[in-house]
Amino acid sequence: MGLFAIRDYRRLFSAQVIALFGTGLATVALGLLAYELAGPRAGAVLATALTIKMVAYVVVAPLAAAYVDRLPRRWFLTILDVVRALVVIALPFVTEVWHIYVLIGVLQTASAAFTPTFQAVIPDIVTKEADYTRALSASQVAYTMESLLSPVLAAVALAFMSFNLLFLGTSVGFAVSALLVLSTRIPNARPSSHTNAWDRAVAGIRTFAATPSLRGVMALNLVVAAVGSIVVVNTVNYVRDVLGGTQSDVAWVLAASGTGTLLVALVLPRVLDRVADRFVMLIGAAVLVIAVGAAVTMSAASVAATLPTGVIWVAIGGGMALIITPTGRVLRRAVDPAGIPEVFAAQFSLSHLAWLVTYPIAGWVATNAGFTTTWTVLAGLAAIGAVTALVVWPRGEKVGGRPAGAVQPRTRKAEAGGRAAVAVASARIEVTTREAAEAAEGTLAAGQCACVRTV
């Protein structure tokens, strides 16, 4: 039986896909709403809203992961989807900037609780290892497609309607997601081996601090966040105020970054069959540092042109994919199977902590000091992260007596631990090598008949 022949997984995947595309549309709409309310200060407003999001993910997500085994998961997920639908439908009616902050706080708190709970459900429904591997890779393909297609869909929609209607579409998406989750048979979670919630939340962080390869990942999180925040926070103001573009132009420039991500995602699985994860990720860091350096040069030279901006945004998307895609493999190989859940949960929080640092810089500094100064600061952070990763992550690090790049044989027990592991954390940074290629084929085939996607 194939992955998408599993009824409950098919419905959950559909729910995730619908909600994820809705979230992508809402992200574009939120930037335009901030521009409508604040004009030149839209970057600061958007940065504050995204900072609230990161606080929720850093604080709430680990707590949700720690207590998820004590909750009736089907009803909990349904209620969270309903809350998100109600919040999003209220966004078009805000008249003050602080209204945005309050609603985003509620929305992202619900999302931060939803994500680890949802991911923890999948291994209880998809019990075969081969199918579960495909499920993880399907999520990666879905996230990649969303980063490309959501801005494109937004650009097309904005040619015919106000951006406020994008919020309506998002709300409908969350409502449909809630119905799909409610129609799914989701077993309640098995109790965790950790009895203390604090132990669950910090166990993975301790492992990160003690493991050289994971310290390297932590440094690379800063590179991704420093450069990615330019795309997320500054695109709206840069396109509208510097390039003189329209709302649709904003969406198309965002799609350029997604194009870079997609191109790399298509070729990287085969590359990772032959090249060490460390080398690929450090190359990604170098690409991002060079790309943000080009952005600084473009801004300092007052080159206000769409083509070079698009090229730089494509490079940023590609560089981020080079770092993010192999990260799950590095996490798996760094620890014994029993420690994988905590490590993935820690990566989820630590990666968002990096964004918590860079989002305010991208928005608040740009508003007060301009793009050149802001991008110079972020370029410096990216360079620091890249050099730190190179230093703290030694080449040929041994993992359990094997080179870090070597695939370790798995027992059935270990694979079960791996399934439970990835559930707690970021499906977004998950993926394998050859399995990923196979999964992508399965995903595309499934997409032709199911047209589904993830949140």
XYZ file of C-alpha atoms in Angstrom:
455
model
C 0.000 0.000 0.000
C 1.422 3.382 -0.996
C 1.752 6.402 1.247
C -1.253 8.251 -0.171
C -3.384 5.126 0.035
C -3.391 5.632 3.821
C -6.698 7.421 4.358
C -5.825 9.308 7.522
C -2.436 10.445 6.246
C -3.996 11.621 2.993
C -6.470 13.781 4.898
C -3.869 15.173 7.261
C -1.506 15.959 4.405
C -4.343 17.674 2.559
C -5.144 19.717 5.659
C -1.520 20.747 6.035
C -1.201 21.654 2.364
C -4.317 23.809 2.332
C -3.362 25.647 5.500
C 0.220 26.146 4.331
C -0.805 27.770 1.060
C -3.216 29.952 2.988
C -0.418 30.989 5.322
C 1.778 31.852 2.348
C -0.913 34.099 0.912
C -1.449 35.713 4.317
C 2.276 36.472 4.607
C 2.182 38.479 1.390
C -1.051 40.177 2.472
C 0.376 41.034 5.906
C 3.277 42.900 4.343
C 0.900 44.884 2.145
C -1.400 45.586 5.099
C 1.583 46.920 7.039
C 2.472 49.144 4.084
C -1.095 50.477 3.909
C -1.154 51.356 7.613
C 2.432 52.531 8.077
C 3.811 53.431 4.637
C 7.596 53.891 4.858
C 7.555 52.362 8.342
C 5.987 49.136 7.078
C 9.264 47.285 7.551
C 9.308 48.109 11.252
C 5.682 47.014 11.641
C 6.275 43.772 9.774
C 9.464 43.115 11.747
C 7.597 43.585 15.026
C 4.823 41.231 13.925
C 7.369 38.614 12.862
C 9.301 39.078 16.102
C 6.100 38.277 17.988
C 5.818 35.163 15.840
C 9.368 34.088 16.694
C 8.808 34.646 20.420
C 5.774 32.387 20.217
C 7.726 29.703 18.350
C 10.706 29.848 20.693
C 8.616 29.778 23.884
C 5.356 28.010 23.035
C 6.523 25.288 20.621
C 8.860 23.515 23.097
C 6.146 23.589 25.757
C 3.610 22.170 23.311
C 6.066 19.425 22.349
C 6.632 18.682 26.039
C 2.931 18.353 26.896
C 1.545 16.972 23.620
C 1.304 13.446 25.031
C -1.228 14.663 27.610
C -3.735 16.124 25.117
C -6.545 14.697 22.938
C -4.693 15.574 19.761
C -7.522 15.491 17.216
C -9.655 18.007 19.125
C -6.637 20.099 20.073
C -5.543 20.460 16.429
C -9.087 21.225 15.311
C -9.518 23.981 17.917
C -6.183 25.529 16.946
C -7.224 25.615 13.275
C -10.528 27.281 14.202
C -8.695 29.904 16.273
C -6.364 30.632 13.353
C -9.296 30.959 10.958
C -11.044 33.478 13.220
C -7.906 35.555 13.758
C -7.031 35.769 10.070
C -10.548 36.798 9.065
C -10.264 39.709 11.519
C -7.016 41.091 10.048
C -8.604 42.983 7.107
C -10.658 45.020 9.573
C -7.783 46.382 11.680
C -7.345 50.148 11.725
C -4.387 50.515 14.073
C -0.917 48.985 14.007
C -1.287 47.587 17.517
C -4.289 45.592 16.346
C -1.923 43.696 14.055
C 0.389 42.889 16.938
C -2.393 41.507 19.127
C -3.893 39.357 16.381
C -0.508 38.086 15.212
C 0.314 37.164 18.807
C -2.811 35.010 19.066
C -2.355 33.563 15.568
C 1.272 32.571 16.049
C 0.702 31.169 19.518
C -1.865 28.841 17.960
C 0.512 27.976 15.110
C 3.398 27.350 17.507
C 1.247 24.844 19.410
C -0.144 23.323 16.195
C 3.176 22.548 14.490
C 4.825 20.122 16.947
C 1.490 18.483 17.747
C 0.721 17.911 14.066
C 4.200 16.557 13.338
C 4.000 14.189 16.301
C 0.848 12.629 14.821
C 2.391 11.460 11.531
C 4.541 8.537 12.794
C 1.521 7.157 14.663
C -0.431 7.013 11.406
C 2.361 6.135 8.941
C 3.956 3.163 10.691
C 6.123 1.660 7.926
C 9.610 3.142 7.749
C 9.678 3.437 3.944
C 6.327 5.217 3.898
C 7.327 7.463 6.777
C 10.493 8.497 4.952
C 8.367 9.405 1.964
C 6.039 11.377 4.230
C 8.956 13.427 5.550
C 10.204 14.139 2.058
C 6.694 14.949 0.856
C 6.561 17.640 3.526
C 9.872 19.071 2.316
C 8.665 19.163 -1.290
C 5.407 20.780 -0.162
C 7.190 23.526 1.772
C 9.466 24.154 -1.189
C 6.538 24.397 -3.587
C 4.732 26.760 -1.220
C 7.698 29.144 -1.102
C 7.577 29.308 -4.890
C 3.868 29.146 -5.665
C 2.286 31.217 -2.876
C 3.875 34.507 -4.013
C 3.008 33.678 -7.630
C -0.609 32.943 -6.730
C -0.680 36.131 -4.674
C 0.692 38.121 -7.614
C -1.990 36.761 -9.932
C -4.741 37.316 -7.361
C -3.629 40.880 -6.666
C -4.090 41.701 -10.328
C -7.842 41.187 -9.856
C -8.609 41.865 -6.185
C -7.598 43.718 -3.056
C -4.988 42.110 -0.832
C -7.576 41.965 1.961
C -9.288 39.119 0.113
C -6.114 37.063 0.542
C -6.865 36.986 4.262
C -10.334 35.635 3.467
C -8.770 32.838 1.435
C -6.439 32.009 4.300
C -9.328 31.854 6.773
C -11.256 29.489 4.510
C -8.137 27.354 4.231
C -7.822 27.027 8.004
C -11.510 26.144 8.261
C -11.156 23.389 5.653
C -8.025 22.172 7.444
C -10.006 21.939 10.693
C -12.707 19.840 9.011
C -10.128 17.483 7.514
C -8.359 17.052 10.844
C -11.684 16.406 12.573
C -12.488 13.687 10.039
C -9.188 11.898 10.711
C -8.652 9.077 13.188
C -5.786 10.380 15.323
C -4.672 8.220 18.259
C -3.761 9.928 21.495
C -0.039 10.167 22.146
C 1.948 7.647 24.156
C 3.437 9.084 27.357
C 6.977 10.455 26.975
C 9.919 8.863 28.788
C 10.631 12.273 30.319
C 8.470 13.032 33.324
C 9.679 16.605 33.699
C 8.615 19.134 31.056
C 11.708 21.252 31.601
C 13.934 18.226 30.934
C 12.115 17.640 27.663
C 12.514 21.241 26.590
C 16.237 21.617 27.316
C 17.609 18.117 26.636
C 18.171 18.831 22.960
C 19.762 22.218 23.631
C 22.317 20.545 25.911
C 23.118 18.117 23.108
C 23.588 20.990 20.656
C 26.063 22.654 23.012
C 28.074 19.451 23.404
C 28.200 18.277 19.758
C 30.551 19.981 17.236
C 28.391 19.299 14.161
C 25.314 20.654 15.927
C 27.205 23.751 17.033
C 27.953 24.205 13.341
C 24.253 23.887 12.525
C 23.487 26.472 15.190
C 25.925 28.915 13.572
C 24.447 28.242 10.142
C 20.980 29.007 11.532
C 22.262 32.549 12.056
C 23.446 32.751 8.439
C 20.047 31.660 7.125
C 18.162 34.048 9.401
C 20.413 37.047 8.731
C 20.033 36.819 4.963
C 16.499 35.416 4.857
C 15.162 38.279 6.956
C 16.087 40.661 4.155
C 13.730 38.822 1.815
C 10.903 38.445 4.329
C 10.989 41.905 5.924
C 12.522 44.298 3.409
C 11.047 43.137 0.104
C 7.812 45.109 0.458
C 9.415 48.481 1.139
C 12.293 47.936 -1.260
C 10.039 47.022 -4.180
C 7.421 49.696 -3.479
C 9.640 52.610 -2.388
C 12.951 52.016 -4.177
C 11.956 50.118 -7.301
C 8.568 51.844 -7.590
C 6.802 48.518 -8.070
C 3.196 47.456 -7.512
C 1.651 45.001 -5.070
C 1.986 42.269 -7.688
C 5.666 43.149 -8.171
C 6.222 42.488 -4.463
C 4.825 38.993 -4.856
C 6.908 38.312 -7.978
C 10.151 39.352 -6.272
C 9.296 37.072 -3.347
C 8.692 34.305 -5.887
C 12.252 34.810 -7.179
C 13.591 33.598 -3.837
C 11.263 30.604 -3.986
C 12.563 29.830 -7.477
C 16.101 29.600 -6.128
C 14.917 27.260 -3.395
C 13.079 25.032 -5.870
C 15.992 24.787 -8.308
C 18.348 23.671 -5.564
C 15.783 21.280 -4.085
C 15.479 19.500 -7.442
C 19.200 18.790 -7.833
C 20.442 18.532 -4.257
C 19.319 14.950 -3.409
C 21.652 13.506 -6.055
C 24.450 15.814 -4.975
C 24.116 14.649 -1.379
C 24.661 11.072 -2.565
C 28.234 12.048 -3.399
C 29.132 15.125 -1.350
C 29.360 15.498 2.440
C 26.605 17.438 4.185
C 29.133 19.742 5.841
C 30.631 20.812 2.516
C 27.225 21.482 0.940
C 26.028 23.517 3.915
C 29.204 25.600 4.068
C 28.881 26.281 0.338
C 25.344 27.446 1.051
C 26.679 29.804 3.720
C 29.213 31.194 1.263
C 26.480 31.746 -1.335
C 24.375 33.649 1.191
C 27.268 35.834 2.333
C 28.121 36.676 -1.285
C 24.453 37.347 -2.101
C 23.949 39.754 0.800
C 27.241 41.416 -0.091
C 25.868 41.972 -3.589
C 22.690 43.416 -2.073
C 24.752 45.858 0.004
C 26.709 46.906 -3.092
C 23.522 47.346 -5.112
C 21.958 49.503 -2.420
C 25.098 51.577 -1.801
C 25.474 52.245 -5.521
C 21.776 53.214 -5.792
C 21.168 50.611 -8.488
C 17.367 50.514 -8.425
C 16.615 47.801 -10.966
C 14.370 44.763 -10.819
C 16.670 42.350 -12.678
C 19.673 42.456 -10.302
C 17.301 42.379 -7.346
C 15.638 39.265 -8.728
C 18.997 37.572 -9.346
C 20.141 38.268 -5.781
C 16.843 36.997 -4.373
C 17.188 33.785 -6.423
C 20.693 33.294 -5.020
C 19.411 33.829 -1.493
C 16.706 31.195 -1.968
C 19.230 28.733 -3.367
C 21.746 29.351 -0.589
C 19.112 28.839 2.093
C 18.092 25.517 0.525
C 21.727 24.345 0.524
C 21.815 24.808 4.286
C 18.301 23.804 5.302
C 17.861 20.635 3.247
C 20.762 18.562 4.695
C 20.171 19.762 8.261
C 17.854 16.881 9.189
C 20.503 14.353 8.123
C 23.098 16.047 10.294
C 20.766 16.032 13.288
C 19.974 12.341 12.873
C 23.606 11.303 12.662
C 24.790 13.421 15.561
C 23.024 11.467 18.313
C 21.755 8.050 19.254
C 18.161 7.298 18.179
C 16.858 7.872 21.704
C 18.042 11.484 21.606
C 16.653 12.406 18.202
C 13.296 13.854 19.368
C 14.945 16.327 21.722
C 17.511 17.351 19.103
C 14.873 18.090 16.469
C 12.808 20.034 18.993
C 15.908 22.031 19.944
C 16.644 22.819 16.292
C 13.088 24.060 15.863
C 13.525 26.510 18.737
C 17.139 27.509 18.052
C 16.503 28.225 14.376
C 13.583 30.466 15.292
C 15.710 32.131 17.962
C 18.087 33.220 15.206
C 15.180 34.794 13.320
C 14.129 36.481 16.543
C 17.476 38.313 16.467
C 17.499 39.221 12.770
C 13.883 40.210 12.133
C 14.062 43.327 14.339
C 17.334 44.353 12.710
C 15.886 43.993 9.220
C 12.790 46.024 10.080
C 13.722 48.581 12.710
C 17.214 49.448 11.506
C 16.046 49.706 7.895
C 13.279 52.098 8.906
C 15.667 54.396 10.752
C 18.992 53.980 8.933
C 18.148 52.704 5.441
C 18.742 49.509 3.531
C 22.496 49.890 3.021
C 23.252 50.118 6.740
C 20.808 47.366 7.616
C 22.072 44.936 5.013
C 25.655 45.660 6.028
C 24.842 44.692 9.613
C 23.076 41.529 8.475
C 25.953 40.704 6.123
C 28.291 40.956 9.104
C 26.116 38.557 11.116
C 25.991 36.131 8.188
C 29.765 36.231 7.822
C 30.239 35.648 11.561
C 27.900 32.660 11.409
C 29.661 31.186 8.370
C 33.145 31.516 9.868
C 31.953 30.144 13.203
C 30.446 27.084 11.512
C 33.696 26.472 9.642
C 35.693 26.630 12.891
C 33.456 24.721 15.311
C 32.434 21.947 12.886
C 35.627 19.975 12.143
C 35.984 18.072 8.920
C 35.633 14.310 9.345
C 34.037 14.544 12.781
C 33.408 11.095 14.183
C 29.855 10.070 15.027
C 29.609 6.828 16.952
C 33.013 5.790 15.620
C 32.118 6.600 11.988
C 32.863 9.619 9.799
C 30.168 12.237 10.054
C 29.248 11.787 6.412
C 28.816 8.045 6.600
C 25.368 6.508 6.724
C 25.085 4.391 9.834
C 23.211 1.095 9.680
C 19.909 1.134 11.483
C 18.148 -1.425 13.549
C 14.399 -1.660 13.588
C 14.396 -0.154 17.054
C 16.559 2.745 15.926
C 14.326 3.450 12.991
C 11.322 3.601 15.280
C 13.186 6.127 17.366
C 13.932 8.113 14.241
C 10.293 8.224 13.345
C 9.310 9.532 16.737
C 12.120 11.998 16.457
C 11.398 13.883 13.384
C 7.778 14.137 14.412
C 8.594 16.545 17.208
C 10.479 18.952 15.092
C 10.762 20.561 11.768
C 9.440 18.708 8.781
C 10.642 21.813 6.948
C 14.329 20.974 7.372
C 13.953 17.258 6.972
C 15.135 15.109 4.130
C 17.202 12.254 2.971
C 19.288 11.587 -0.143
C 18.116 8.795 -2.350
C 14.932 8.492 -0.320
C 14.243 12.132 -1.011
C 14.444 11.624 -4.745
C 12.085 8.675 -4.539
C 9.786 10.608 -2.268
C 9.692 13.562 -4.601
C 8.499 11.279 -7.382
C 5.842 9.870 -5.099
C 4.813 13.343 -4.047
C 4.476 14.646 -7.574
C 2.435 11.605 -8.536
C 0.222 12.097 -5.551
C -0.093 15.774 -6.270
C -1.529 15.049 -9.695
C -4.438 13.219 -8.159
C -4.760 14.854 -4.763
C -3.414 18.392 -5.261
C -2.447 18.660 -1.603
C 0.156 20.424 0.559
C 1.533 21.219 4.088
C 1.628 23.841 6.870
